[in-house]
Amino acid sequence: MLPADTKVVSVDDHIIEHPNVWQDRLAAKWRERGPLVRSEDGIPVWHYDGKRYPPLGLDAVAGDDPTEFKLDSKKFEAMRPGCYDPKHRLEDMDTDGIWASLAFPQFPRFAGQTFLEGADHELGLACVQAWNDFVLDEWCATDPARLIPLSIVPLWSAALCAAEIERTAARGARAITFTENPAALGLPSFWSDAWDPMLSALEETDTALCLHIGSSSRPIIPHADAPTPLIISLMSLLTMATLSDLVMSPVFVKHPRLKVILAEGGIGWVPYMLERLEQVWEKHRHYAKVNVAKTPAQCFRDNMWVCFIRDEAGVAARHEIGVDKILFEADYPHSDTMWPNSRVGLERALRDVPDDEARLIAGDNARRLLRIS
Amino acid sequence: MLPADTKVVSVDDHIIEHPNVWQDRLAAKWRERGPLVRSEDGIPVWHYDGKRYPPLGLDAVAGDDPTEFKLDSKKFEAMRPGCYDPKHRLEDMDTDGIWASLAFPQFPRFAGQTFLEGADHELGLACVQAWNDFVLDEWCATDPARLIPLSIVPLWSAALCAAEIERTAARGARAITFTENPAALGLPSFWSDAWDPMLSALEETDTALCLHIGSSSRPIIPHADAPTPLIISLMSLLTMATLSDLVMSPVFVKHPRLKVILAEGGIGWVPYMLERLEQVWEKHRHYAKVNVAKTPAQCFRDNMWVCFIRDEAGVAARHEIGVDKILFEADYPHSDTMWPNSRVGLERALRDVPDDEARLIAGDNARRLLRIS
């Protein structure tokens, strides 16, 4: 059972950026070309690099009745202010029973893909840094004990990624968000040596590497008739692929102190996947170029963490996953959030779990990993 | 524990066709253009419709030492005769502790894609029927109690599929193999009405629909550096997608008596996936066109079966999956087979399982489903 005094940590929430995040920070020469919002009948539509980015309706639905969920974009006024205002966010966290939150970007997308896609990467770097400064100086500064800084990185250059990791870690960032599959974005895969400078910077600064479902910009769409709920149901398969990719690869052999958080992929499938990876590794490593220094399951135990919102199968299998490898997510204000009942839902999920294990899952694992109190 | 007198049924093995399967059966006018084998330095290479099909080395490795696995094609002499000769197959099943076997095609591929890809579908239909006649008259006729007939179908026409289901069911076939994702082969998805005649024929003849991993011809390859063991590890994600696809779709609402066997996709992930599908269905069915007549988990319980070779996580979670929904596979002579230790491995997997449940999983579920003794 979850003890009443447990301070719950959510390692996966989302900031809906207010319209001035970039306009407030970019140097004068960039400002006109930087991200800005134009209202279209009250819908806040982002514009950047000549492209139009309407917001996703399902990404700001905390508290909404699911029978009224719509795919259409939402007006700012129809969102809870906690979506974009950190003071209101803290109030909504109080209501939800959540003590601390690590939050991902929205307009830049989960791994900052928007600025990779933009043609001008000098401007892109300024935009990446502006978001990070917004998170450090505005969002998290509102309550540094409860709002934990996560950075985005300039995906087009591992050297620039390393520099931004060092810059933001020195200012308090505890994690970066990166892509679950670089090759899907036209970048070198995790199997190449290209990312070594970035991965070394993460090790040296003790910064976690968050890989969020969908951060490859490549959802699994089995066919043209697949409706949104089917595509949503298959998102965690991307996380299964990322876990498998990394533990077969040389990444953890080269970077033994790396800490990877697989965000929003669920946990109930982990025992199956680790067992399957061990079987394949046992039989098939001999003819193929895969990591042979340690087994896939050992790589997972040494270097990876997995996260859940609602996952009874995963809580039941926690000993096979590792009680110290599991983190909780509130996912505010996206459609999977249980807000305002995240803590209630977590208590229910942990009702048969011993107190010491419940404390680890609900907060202490995240606290140790992200070095927060 | 698995009682010693249990007759184990494997619902997933593979026939390596001997060179005369088609040449012995095709009408004279087709024979020259039908599939034939040419030896290339002792390697039996199939030729059909102007294309060359070298055999996969990993598909005939029963009994081989995994440290000597190779991707290269194998000579016929290097294979166990049980690969292509039913008398030897029965001996290898005896050695392996397997009583009965449902076996899939090799050269036609898991769902008969080879004959879909061929330009001449009149010839293709003759080839489909020749394989089915080979299975009925030669392979299974060797011991009809132990070798259970499975048919392939002419994928390009649901009406022809229905006719072939009726023709072969009347002659004893208990299952067909079909594609896990028709759209991946350029065919209508399971969401269209196109397959209704075929699915109705399956219901009317009480024939099971087997969907084998890889039968979409679209393995999950995350990037160009992904080695074979990584691609093999991700094959079961195709089954997760197929399960999700079907239970969200109208298929089981329209065809309530349909029986689907998801072959070689494993079982340990099923509780997670069903829970996730329920969550998404609860929240997201309101704005989207998905099956709303019954929940995804109920569709699974009513219409689907899942299979395992080695899956400790799945055996531990058998009550969440449903003890009556689980089937065993020997996968002879592919690389996942435990031959000659399939029964030993199954006994080990079921060591903590009550006898009545062990009997269901090891054979009785398959016996009921396939109407065998």
XYZ file of C-alpha atoms in Angstrom:
746
model
C 0.000 0.000 0.000
C 1.197 3.485 -0.720
C 1.981 5.221 2.609
C 0.048 8.481 3.009
C 3.211 10.562 3.441
C 4.723 9.427 0.103
C 5.622 12.313 -2.164
C 4.687 11.016 -5.601
C 6.961 11.897 -8.529
C 5.665 11.944 -12.091
C 8.463 11.573 -14.648
C 6.245 12.323 -17.618
C 4.047 15.378 -17.970
C 3.705 17.908 -20.749
C 3.986 21.669 -20.990
C 1.710 23.415 -23.481
C 3.975 26.393 -24.244
C 2.434 29.840 -23.908
C 2.672 32.072 -27.012
C 5.674 34.101 -25.831
C 8.135 31.343 -24.903
C 10.354 32.112 -27.920
C 9.359 35.719 -28.609
C 10.416 36.640 -25.059
C 13.868 35.096 -25.446
C 15.166 35.004 -29.005
C 17.711 37.646 -30.021
C 16.176 40.471 -32.053
C 17.630 39.116 -35.323
C 15.813 35.778 -34.878
C 12.578 36.944 -33.360
C 10.582 37.405 -36.530
C 11.511 33.952 -37.797
C 11.160 32.238 -34.410
C 8.072 30.277 -33.353
C 5.012 32.414 -32.900
C 1.345 31.803 -32.360
C -1.405 33.146 -34.585
C -4.958 32.760 -33.410
C -7.296 31.085 -35.897
C -10.829 31.519 -34.544
C -9.362 31.288 -31.055
C -7.229 28.201 -31.831
C -3.569 28.928 -31.035
C -1.705 27.772 -34.157
C 2.093 27.766 -34.081
C 4.076 28.972 -37.092
C 7.741 28.205 -37.667
C 10.025 27.959 -40.683
C 7.128 28.560 -43.053
C 5.105 25.689 -41.585
C 1.828 25.733 -39.694
C 1.487 23.586 -36.550
C -2.109 23.332 -35.274
C -2.223 21.895 -31.744
C -3.578 18.375 -31.174
C -6.921 18.363 -29.397
C -6.142 15.236 -27.387
C -3.020 16.828 -25.900
C -4.775 19.207 -23.512
C -7.668 17.228 -22.090
C -6.882 16.938 -18.358
C -10.225 16.796 -16.602
C -12.291 16.451 -19.792
C -15.001 13.842 -20.099
C -13.674 11.160 -22.499
C -17.066 10.902 -24.171
C -16.400 14.444 -25.386
C -12.796 13.866 -26.593
C -12.211 15.311 -30.056
C -9.278 15.183 -32.453
C -9.802 18.864 -33.367
C -7.569 21.583 -31.963
C -8.690 23.298 -28.789
C -8.840 26.987 -27.930
C -6.556 28.262 -25.177
C -9.634 29.258 -23.150
C -10.939 25.695 -23.275
C -7.742 24.312 -21.703
C -7.048 24.186 -17.992
C -4.572 27.002 -17.209
C -2.366 24.309 -15.658
C -1.538 23.305 -19.238
C 0.555 26.434 -19.834
C 0.916 28.257 -16.480
C 3.301 26.785 -13.900
C 1.477 28.275 -10.883
C -1.757 26.662 -12.023
C 0.177 23.501 -12.862
C 1.323 23.256 -9.246
C -2.266 23.662 -8.066
C -3.383 20.934 -10.464
C -0.562 18.719 -9.173
C -1.824 19.332 -5.628
C -5.327 18.319 -6.676
C -3.876 15.246 -8.380
C -1.721 14.203 -5.407
C 1.527 14.640 -7.317
C 4.533 16.211 -5.575
C 7.056 16.607 -8.380
C 6.946 16.593 -12.157
C 9.348 16.188 -15.066
C 7.695 17.711 -18.126
C 8.244 17.331 -21.869
C 7.930 19.941 -24.629
C 4.826 20.176 -26.799
C 5.348 22.468 -29.810
C 9.003 21.323 -30.236
C 7.594 17.756 -30.008
C 8.808 15.035 -27.640
C 12.430 15.153 -28.752
C 12.610 18.617 -30.291
C 12.010 17.244 -33.800
C 10.454 20.565 -34.882
C 13.828 22.309 -34.761
C 15.570 19.442 -36.557
C 13.087 19.737 -39.398
C 13.507 23.504 -39.696
C 15.901 24.441 -42.499
C 18.032 26.893 -40.490
C 19.844 25.025 -37.721
C 21.530 28.164 -36.403
C 18.057 29.506 -35.671
C 17.121 25.994 -34.513
C 19.866 26.015 -31.885
C 18.678 29.407 -30.616
C 15.149 27.966 -30.362
C 16.382 24.878 -28.488
C 18.246 27.070 -26.032
C 15.262 29.387 -25.633
C 13.011 26.461 -24.645
C 15.596 25.219 -22.181
C 15.967 28.700 -20.708
C 12.175 28.983 -20.455
C 12.079 25.686 -18.547
C 14.940 26.636 -16.237
C 14.140 30.314 -15.652
C 10.366 30.423 -15.863
C 8.621 27.054 -15.588
C 10.781 25.236 -13.027
C 11.877 28.431 -11.272
C 8.276 28.760 -10.089
C 9.013 25.922 -7.647
C 12.420 24.303 -8.157
C 11.700 21.578 -5.601
C 8.663 20.316 -7.489
C 9.209 21.177 -11.174
C 12.261 19.275 -12.428
C 14.097 20.626 -15.465
C 14.358 18.501 -18.597
C 16.182 19.833 -21.680
C 15.806 19.409 -25.386
C 18.904 19.112 -27.593
C 19.880 20.129 -31.133
C 19.388 16.706 -32.720
C 21.419 17.479 -35.847
C 24.787 17.518 -34.065
C 26.022 15.232 -31.282
C 28.706 17.794 -30.425
C 26.107 20.532 -30.027
C 23.943 18.118 -28.025
C 26.878 17.515 -25.681
C 27.450 21.251 -25.281
C 23.766 21.893 -24.522
C 23.706 19.008 -22.036
C 26.690 20.549 -20.238
C 25.211 24.041 -20.331
C 21.811 23.034 -18.957
C 23.113 20.433 -16.483
C 25.258 23.165 -14.943
C 22.059 25.153 -14.481
C 20.154 22.270 -12.897
C 18.688 20.122 -15.703
C 18.378 16.484 -14.651
C 17.357 14.869 -17.935
C 17.174 15.401 -21.647
C 14.536 14.184 -24.034
C 15.868 12.512 -27.161
C 14.432 10.398 -29.963
C 13.542 6.726 -29.458
C 14.825 6.015 -32.973
C 17.288 8.513 -34.470
C 17.318 6.709 -37.818
C 13.593 7.386 -38.224
C 14.489 11.097 -38.246
C 17.240 10.608 -40.828
C 19.990 10.594 -38.187
C 22.594 7.907 -37.396
C 21.185 4.974 -35.424
C 22.199 4.142 -31.841
C 24.508 1.521 -33.369
C 26.855 4.106 -34.890
C 29.573 5.910 -32.971
C 28.057 9.270 -33.918
C 26.234 9.753 -30.592
C 29.212 8.980 -28.365
C 30.007 12.626 -27.509
C 26.393 13.185 -26.439
C 26.160 9.932 -24.482
C 29.465 10.671 -22.749
C 28.206 14.132 -21.783
C 25.132 12.489 -20.222
C 27.343 10.129 -18.226
C 29.690 12.898 -17.118
C 26.889 15.188 -15.957
C 24.766 12.347 -14.514
C 21.872 13.417 -16.727
C 19.128 10.932 -17.625
C 18.200 10.186 -21.247
C 14.407 10.168 -21.684
C 13.007 8.415 -24.749
C 9.289 9.124 -25.031
C 6.843 7.121 -27.152
C 6.363 8.901 -30.452
C 9.699 10.716 -30.333
C 10.697 8.989 -33.577
C 7.832 10.780 -35.393
C 7.013 7.300 -36.683
C 3.898 5.835 -35.039
C 2.966 2.276 -35.977
C 0.102 2.560 -38.466
C -0.675 -0.958 -39.698
C -2.840 0.215 -42.595
C -4.758 3.179 -43.986
C -7.993 2.145 -42.212
C -6.374 2.178 -38.745
C -8.290 4.636 -36.533
C -6.622 6.793 -33.883
C -7.431 4.468 -30.943
C -5.626 1.604 -32.691
C -2.604 3.784 -33.394
C -2.592 4.957 -29.747
C -2.785 1.345 -28.549
C 0.306 0.468 -30.550
C 2.507 3.351 -29.350
C 4.169 1.230 -26.666
C 5.473 -1.100 -29.382
C 7.866 1.722 -30.231
C 9.225 1.511 -26.684
C 9.594 -2.264 -26.956
C 11.598 -1.723 -30.132
C 13.760 0.942 -28.492
C 14.517 -1.202 -25.454
C 15.425 -4.114 -27.740
C 17.499 -1.901 -30.017
C 19.565 -0.458 -27.173
C 20.255 -3.679 -25.265
C 21.424 -5.471 -28.416
C 23.578 -2.495 -29.429
C 27.022 -1.426 -28.160
C 25.552 1.663 -26.385
C 25.662 0.385 -22.789
C 28.963 -1.382 -23.279
C 30.495 1.909 -24.396
C 28.525 4.000 -21.877
C 28.100 1.933 -18.713
C 26.908 4.872 -16.595
C 24.129 5.914 -18.996
C 20.614 6.097 -17.497
C 17.764 5.656 -19.950
C 14.121 6.335 -19.045
C 11.593 4.834 -21.462
C 8.680 7.232 -21.097
C 5.009 6.291 -21.534
C 5.700 2.854 -22.982
C 4.149 0.935 -20.085
C 5.766 -1.872 -18.109
C 3.601 -4.993 -18.258
C 5.344 -6.312 -21.364
C 8.872 -5.975 -19.941
C 9.301 -9.495 -18.456
C 8.171 -11.037 -21.761
C 10.446 -8.817 -23.839
C 13.529 -9.387 -21.648
C 12.975 -13.140 -21.721
C 12.576 -13.080 -25.500
C 15.697 -10.954 -25.947
C 17.689 -13.371 -23.791
C 16.493 -16.324 -25.887
C 17.380 -14.682 -29.164
C 20.704 -13.401 -27.837
C 21.609 -16.908 -26.589
C 20.918 -18.537 -29.944
C 21.638 -15.821 -32.489
C 24.522 -13.712 -31.269
C 27.092 -16.024 -32.817
C 26.637 -15.124 -36.484
C 25.599 -11.484 -36.005
C 27.195 -8.271 -34.875
C 25.458 -7.572 -31.563
C 26.644 -6.625 -28.097
C 28.178 -9.768 -26.602
C 29.741 -8.184 -23.503
C 26.616 -8.611 -21.401
C 23.183 -10.066 -21.890
C 20.220 -7.912 -22.937
C 18.535 -8.376 -19.544
C 21.711 -7.313 -17.758
C 21.915 -4.172 -19.909
C 18.334 -3.388 -18.948
C 19.009 -3.902 -15.234
C 22.128 -1.746 -15.306
C 20.958 1.111 -17.494
C 17.220 1.414 -18.089
C 14.032 2.437 -16.299
C 10.434 1.969 -17.418
C 7.310 3.969 -16.628
C 3.588 3.459 -16.228
C 0.371 5.408 -15.797
C -2.102 2.522 -15.353
C -0.658 -0.972 -15.686
C -1.999 -3.724 -13.415
C -0.144 -6.401 -15.394
C 3.101 -4.530 -14.847
C 2.594 -3.975 -11.120
C 1.852 -7.705 -10.762
C 5.093 -8.499 -12.602
C 7.192 -5.900 -10.717
C 9.661 -8.437 -9.319
C 10.433 -9.745 -12.788
C 10.911 -6.170 -14.024
C 12.811 -5.043 -10.927
C 11.032 -2.924 -8.307
C 13.857 -0.389 -8.595
C 13.361 -0.008 -12.367
C 9.776 1.287 -12.317
C 8.682 4.943 -12.364
C 5.249 6.576 -12.293
C 3.758 9.035 -14.788
C 0.783 11.385 -14.483
C 0.911 12.406 -18.182
C -0.838 15.697 -17.490
C -2.571 17.079 -19.604
C -2.489 14.392 -22.336
C -5.311 11.957 -22.927
C -3.859 9.138 -20.814
C -3.755 11.213 -17.641
C -5.937 10.136 -14.734
C -6.041 13.756 -13.479
C -7.450 14.654 -10.963
C -7.123 11.025 -9.785
C -3.498 10.140 -10.524
C -2.675 9.453 -6.894
C -5.965 7.632 -6.334
C -5.221 5.455 -9.362
C -1.672 4.834 -8.208
C -2.887 3.900 -4.712
C -5.307 1.450 -6.276
C -2.573 -0.030 -8.477
C -0.306 -0.456 -5.429
C -2.986 -1.725 -3.028
C -1.377 -5.180 -2.717
C 2.234 -3.985 -2.908
C 4.336 -3.808 0.293
C 4.903 -0.250 1.525
C 8.658 -0.203 0.844
C 8.123 -1.299 -2.753
C 5.256 1.163 -3.206
C 7.495 4.021 -2.020
C 10.155 3.089 -4.563
C 7.722 2.925 -7.462
C 5.770 6.055 -6.521
C 8.721 8.319 -5.938
C 11.997 7.076 -4.485
C 13.250 5.485 -7.709
C 12.691 8.764 -9.542
C 14.196 10.764 -6.696
C 17.425 8.766 -6.780
C 17.586 8.747 -10.566
C 16.939 12.471 -11.001
C 18.807 13.529 -7.823
C 15.825 15.333 -6.343
C 14.559 15.534 -2.780
C 3.102 -30.434 -13.689
C 2.532 -32.006 -17.068
C 1.120 -35.539 -16.546
C 3.273 -38.185 -18.234
C 0.400 -39.485 -20.359
C -0.335 -36.067 -21.922
C -0.268 -36.137 -25.715
C 1.356 -32.819 -26.589
C 0.033 -30.920 -29.609
C 2.209 -28.421 -31.479
C 0.145 -25.927 -33.477
C 3.133 -24.463 -35.281
C 5.707 -26.463 -37.212
C 7.033 -26.073 -40.720
C 7.270 -28.302 -43.761
C 10.294 -27.849 -46.001
C 8.696 -28.919 -49.291
C 10.487 -31.614 -51.281
C 11.338 -30.709 -54.898
C 8.392 -32.549 -56.473
C 5.470 -31.134 -54.482
C 4.216 -29.110 -57.447
C 5.770 -31.050 -60.312
C 3.934 -34.187 -59.130
C 0.542 -32.473 -59.090
C 0.225 -29.591 -61.542
C -1.625 -30.236 -64.788
C 0.700 -30.723 -67.748
C 0.019 -27.219 -69.097
C 1.234 -25.621 -65.842
C 4.095 -27.921 -64.950
C 6.880 -26.081 -66.740
C 5.884 -22.757 -65.127
C 5.145 -24.224 -61.705
C 7.604 -24.126 -58.803
C 10.674 -26.227 -59.345
C 13.971 -26.670 -57.604
C 17.335 -26.198 -59.272
C 20.417 -27.263 -57.369
C 23.097 -24.585 -57.017
C 26.190 -26.310 -55.592
C 23.864 -28.615 -53.685
C 21.631 -25.772 -52.401
C 18.001 -26.394 -53.383
C 16.886 -23.085 -54.906
C 13.211 -22.679 -55.818
C 12.242 -20.978 -59.062
C 8.788 -19.579 -59.779
C 7.348 -16.907 -62.045
C 10.817 -15.858 -63.184
C 12.034 -15.336 -59.614
C 14.688 -17.191 -57.651
C 13.949 -18.178 -54.025
C 17.024 -19.423 -52.144
C 16.062 -21.149 -48.862
C 16.795 -19.446 -45.533
C 19.542 -21.175 -43.579
C 17.884 -20.550 -40.213
C 14.704 -22.321 -41.307
C 16.039 -25.875 -41.202
C 18.207 -26.016 -38.089
C 16.453 -28.526 -35.807
C 19.211 -30.138 -33.766
C 21.963 -27.787 -34.927
C 24.354 -26.172 -32.447
C 23.364 -22.475 -32.250
C 27.014 -21.441 -32.191
C 27.104 -22.747 -35.760
C 23.906 -21.049 -36.983
C 24.397 -19.322 -40.335
C 22.190 -17.092 -42.450
C 23.372 -18.865 -45.626
C 21.217 -21.405 -47.405
C 21.663 -25.049 -46.467
C 22.030 -28.122 -48.678
C 19.267 -30.733 -48.548
C 21.833 -33.270 -47.285
C 22.662 -31.006 -44.340
C 19.018 -30.919 -43.166
C 17.379 -33.541 -40.996
C 15.128 -35.644 -43.267
C 12.303 -34.777 -40.870
C 12.308 -31.354 -42.503
C 10.838 -32.688 -45.764
C 9.837 -36.339 -45.188
C 6.709 -37.047 -43.115
C 7.853 -40.489 -41.939
C 11.047 -38.968 -40.588
C 9.036 -36.058 -39.229
C 6.974 -38.463 -37.126
C 10.165 -40.042 -35.790
C 11.525 -36.602 -34.908
C 8.229 -35.799 -33.183
C 8.585 -39.013 -31.166
C 12.093 -37.992 -30.139
C 10.775 -34.547 -29.242
C 7.819 -35.835 -27.206
C 5.254 -34.288 -29.539
C 2.111 -36.257 -30.421
C 0.461 -34.082 -33.075
C 1.540 -31.251 -35.337
C -0.056 -28.509 -37.423
C 2.516 -27.405 -40.003
C 2.900 -24.281 -42.135
C 4.247 -23.953 -45.685
C 7.810 -22.867 -46.389
C 8.348 -22.036 -50.070
C 4.816 -20.524 -50.420
C 5.680 -18.539 -47.258
C 3.590 -18.397 -44.066
C 0.419 -17.179 -45.776
C 1.082 -18.267 -49.360
C 2.385 -14.809 -50.319
C 4.557 -16.362 -53.052
C 1.516 -17.175 -55.159
C -0.034 -13.750 -54.556
C 3.134 -12.120 -55.872
C 3.238 -14.293 -58.991
C 1.777 -12.514 -62.015
C -0.489 -15.354 -63.159
C -3.178 -16.001 -60.568
C -4.756 -18.816 -62.561
C -1.458 -20.666 -62.203
C -1.293 -19.358 -58.610
C -4.598 -21.018 -57.740
C -3.386 -24.305 -59.215
C -0.237 -23.995 -57.060
C -2.265 -23.251 -53.912
C -4.442 -26.279 -54.557
C -1.407 -28.451 -55.294
C 0.146 -27.551 -51.914
C -3.121 -28.290 -50.132
C -3.430 -31.619 -51.956
C 0.161 -32.443 -51.037
C -0.632 -31.750 -47.373
C -3.861 -33.758 -47.429
C -2.788 -36.687 -49.630
C 0.888 -37.063 -48.865
C 2.074 -35.278 -45.711
C -0.875 -35.767 -43.358
C -1.991 -39.018 -44.971
C 1.188 -40.557 -43.559
C -0.493 -40.472 -40.132
C -3.819 -38.606 -40.112
C -4.114 -38.854 -36.329
C -0.865 -36.970 -35.746
C -0.335 -34.701 -38.766
C -3.160 -32.150 -38.883
C -3.975 -30.524 -42.231
C -3.663 -26.759 -42.605
C -4.433 -25.092 -45.946
C -3.183 -22.077 -47.790
C -5.600 -19.846 -49.693
C -5.505 -17.738 -52.873
C -5.016 -14.379 -51.144
C -6.065 -12.303 -54.155
C -9.752 -13.249 -53.971
C -11.922 -13.692 -50.872
C -14.407 -15.674 -52.962
C -11.687 -18.075 -54.121
C -10.427 -18.261 -50.519
C -13.922 -19.265 -49.394
C -14.126 -21.932 -52.107
C -10.724 -23.360 -51.182
C -11.653 -23.369 -47.476
C -14.782 -25.329 -48.306
C -12.919 -27.718 -50.621
C -10.156 -28.513 -48.141
C -12.353 -28.517 -45.017
C -14.481 -31.188 -46.696
C -11.298 -33.212 -47.091
C -10.232 -32.768 -43.447
C -8.361 -29.466 -43.160
C -8.762 -27.921 -39.712
C -7.139 -24.526 -40.232
C -5.934 -22.110 -42.853
C -2.936 -19.843 -42.705
C -3.598 -16.254 -43.696
C -1.734 -12.954 -43.456
C -1.462 -11.060 -40.153
C -1.858 -7.786 -42.102
C -3.514 -8.000 -45.530
C -2.895 -4.296 -46.220
C 0.865 -4.882 -46.006
C 0.455 -7.176 -49.023
C -1.566 -4.589 -50.949
C -4.888 -6.228 -50.043
C -7.919 -4.758 -48.221
C -7.426 -4.513 -44.449
C -9.432 -6.534 -41.911
C -11.579 -3.410 -41.485
C -13.104 -3.651 -44.945
C -15.986 -5.941 -45.845
C -13.893 -7.589 -48.538
C -12.959 -10.626 -46.417
C -16.479 -11.429 -45.237
C -17.026 -14.346 -47.659
C -13.782 -15.936 -46.494
C -14.448 -15.334 -42.797
C -17.976 -16.704 -43.146
C -16.604 -19.840 -44.826
C -14.263 -20.304 -41.861
C -17.189 -20.011 -39.443
C -19.383 -22.342 -41.453
C -16.728 -25.049 -41.742
C -15.412 -24.536 -38.173
C -11.935 -23.934 -39.577
C -9.366 -21.972 -37.554
C -7.636 -18.894 -38.961
C -3.888 -19.012 -38.223
C -1.961 -15.741 -38.422
C 1.764 -16.455 -38.172
C 4.420 -13.848 -37.317
C 5.943 -12.597 -40.544
C 2.932 -13.454 -42.696
C 2.628 -9.772 -43.620
C 6.047 -9.931 -45.336
C 6.760 -6.792 -43.289
C 9.142 -7.463 -40.386
C 9.841 -4.545 -38.049
C 13.256 -3.222 -39.033
C 13.898 -0.099 -36.944
C 16.873 1.059 -39.027
C 19.425 -0.053 -41.589
C 21.944 -1.113 -38.895
C 19.501 -3.527 -37.242
C 21.052 -7.024 -37.242
C 19.031 -10.211 -37.697
C 18.757 -11.009 -33.942
C 17.145 -7.611 -33.321
C 14.684 -8.140 -36.176
C 13.870 -11.636 -34.846
C 13.316 -10.204 -31.341
C 10.756 -7.764 -32.700
C 8.690 -10.274 -34.708
C 6.148 -10.698 -31.912
C 5.313 -6.986 -32.148
C 3.583 -7.894 -35.410
C 1.326 -10.259 -33.450
C 0.594 -7.556 -30.878
C -0.434 -5.275 -33.731
C -2.605 -7.979 -35.288
C -4.372 -8.777 -32.027
C -5.007 -5.053 -31.474
C -6.131 -4.543 -35.054
C -8.673 -7.361 -34.938
C -10.208 -6.615 -31.547
C -10.746 -2.941 -32.422
C -12.192 -3.856 -35.833
C -15.689 -5.088 -36.752
C -14.365 -8.600 -37.599
C -15.544 -10.449 -34.480
C -18.798 -8.536 -34.320
C -19.577 -9.658 -37.858
C -18.094 -13.149 -37.377
C -18.760 -14.214 -33.789
C -17.815 -17.865 -34.402
C -14.409 -17.086 -35.924
C -11.418 -18.746 -34.235
C -8.093 -16.974 -34.662
C -4.755 -18.537 -33.676
C -1.889 -16.057 -33.380
C 1.102 -18.238 -34.208
C 4.617 -17.755 -32.817
C 3.923 -14.349 -31.294
C 4.437 -15.454 -27.688
C 2.016 -14.911 -24.814
C 3.765 -13.018 -21.981
C 2.722 -9.621 -23.333
C -0.976 -10.493 -23.642
C -2.196 -9.265 -20.203
C -0.446 -5.924 -20.762
C -1.825 -5.524 -24.274
C -5.405 -6.433 -23.324
C -5.301 -4.004 -20.403
C -3.951 -1.267 -22.644
C -6.572 -1.932 -25.320
C -9.323 -1.728 -22.705
C -7.991 1.614 -21.458
C -7.792 3.107 -24.927
C -11.159 1.676 -25.938
C -12.776 3.120 -22.771
C -11.449 6.619 -23.414
C -11.141 6.839 -27.190
C -13.961 4.895 -28.781
C -16.312 7.892 -28.642
C -14.829 9.982 -31.451
C -13.499 7.146 -33.621
C -14.946 4.410 -35.742
C -14.059 1.256 -33.807
C -15.985 -1.808 -32.711
C -18.216 -0.701 -29.836
C -20.323 -3.848 -29.552
C -17.937 -5.541 -27.133
C -14.684 -4.631 -25.450
C -11.301 -5.613 -26.941
C -10.607 -8.052 -24.100
C -13.993 -9.709 -24.611
C -13.272 -10.095 -28.333
C -9.992 -11.762 -27.421
C -11.639 -14.130 -24.942
C -14.361 -15.102 -27.399
C -12.330 -15.468 -30.580
C -8.553 -15.666 -30.200
C -5.856 -18.067 -29.067
C -2.169 -17.375 -28.464
C 0.855 -19.638 -28.679
C 4.261 -20.066 -27.094
C 7.459 -22.038 -27.468
C 9.357 -20.795 -24.398
C 7.644 -18.097 -22.339
C 8.019 -18.173 -18.545
C 6.439 -14.722 -18.216
C 3.412 -15.944 -20.127
C 3.004 -19.171 -18.169
C 3.175 -17.120 -14.940
C 0.450 -14.822 -16.300
C -1.733 -17.666 -17.647
C -4.765 -16.773 -15.541
C -4.775 -13.223 -16.862
C -4.481 -14.566 -20.423
C -6.955 -17.392 -19.861
C -5.695 -20.954 -19.404
C -8.018 -22.045 -22.204
C -6.526 -19.510 -24.660
C -2.940 -20.835 -24.677
C -1.451 -23.295 -27.173
C 2.019 -24.840 -27.473
C 4.389 -24.749 -30.462
C 7.439 -26.861 -31.261
C 8.395 -24.741 -34.313
C 10.277 -27.621 -35.906
C 12.646 -27.139 -37.781
C 12.971 -23.337 -37.449
C 15.534 -21.666 -35.238
C 13.269 -21.236 -32.209
C 12.590 -24.951 -31.877
C 13.804 -26.713 -28.753
C 13.988 -30.017 -30.678
C 14.797 -32.655 -29.448
C 13.759 -31.126 -26.110
C 10.358 -29.560 -26.810
C 8.561 -31.721 -24.305
C 11.362 -31.369 -21.754
C 11.167 -27.596 -22.147
C 7.377 -27.619 -21.898
C 7.539 -29.779 -18.757
C 9.976 -27.304 -17.252
C 7.736 -24.357 -18.174
C 4.714 -26.099 -16.590
C 6.530 -27.409 -13.503
C 4.507 -25.184 -11.122
C 1.230 -25.387 -13.054
C -1.597 -27.648 -11.786
C -2.048 -30.807 -13.843
C -5.444 -29.869 -15.261
C -4.148 -26.524 -16.492
C -0.987 -28.147 -17.874
C -3.097 -30.615 -19.879
C -5.114 -27.789 -21.411
C -2.052 -25.802 -22.429
C -0.048 -28.765 -23.701
C -2.753 -30.323 -25.801
C -6.410 -30.210 -24.810
C -6.971 -26.611 -25.914
C -5.562 -27.433 -29.342
C -7.510 -30.683 -29.497
C -10.816 -28.936 -28.887
C -9.994 -26.049 -31.222
C -8.820 -28.243 -34.111
C -11.303 -31.074 -33.448
C -8.614 -33.732 -33.129
C -8.284 -36.678 -30.786
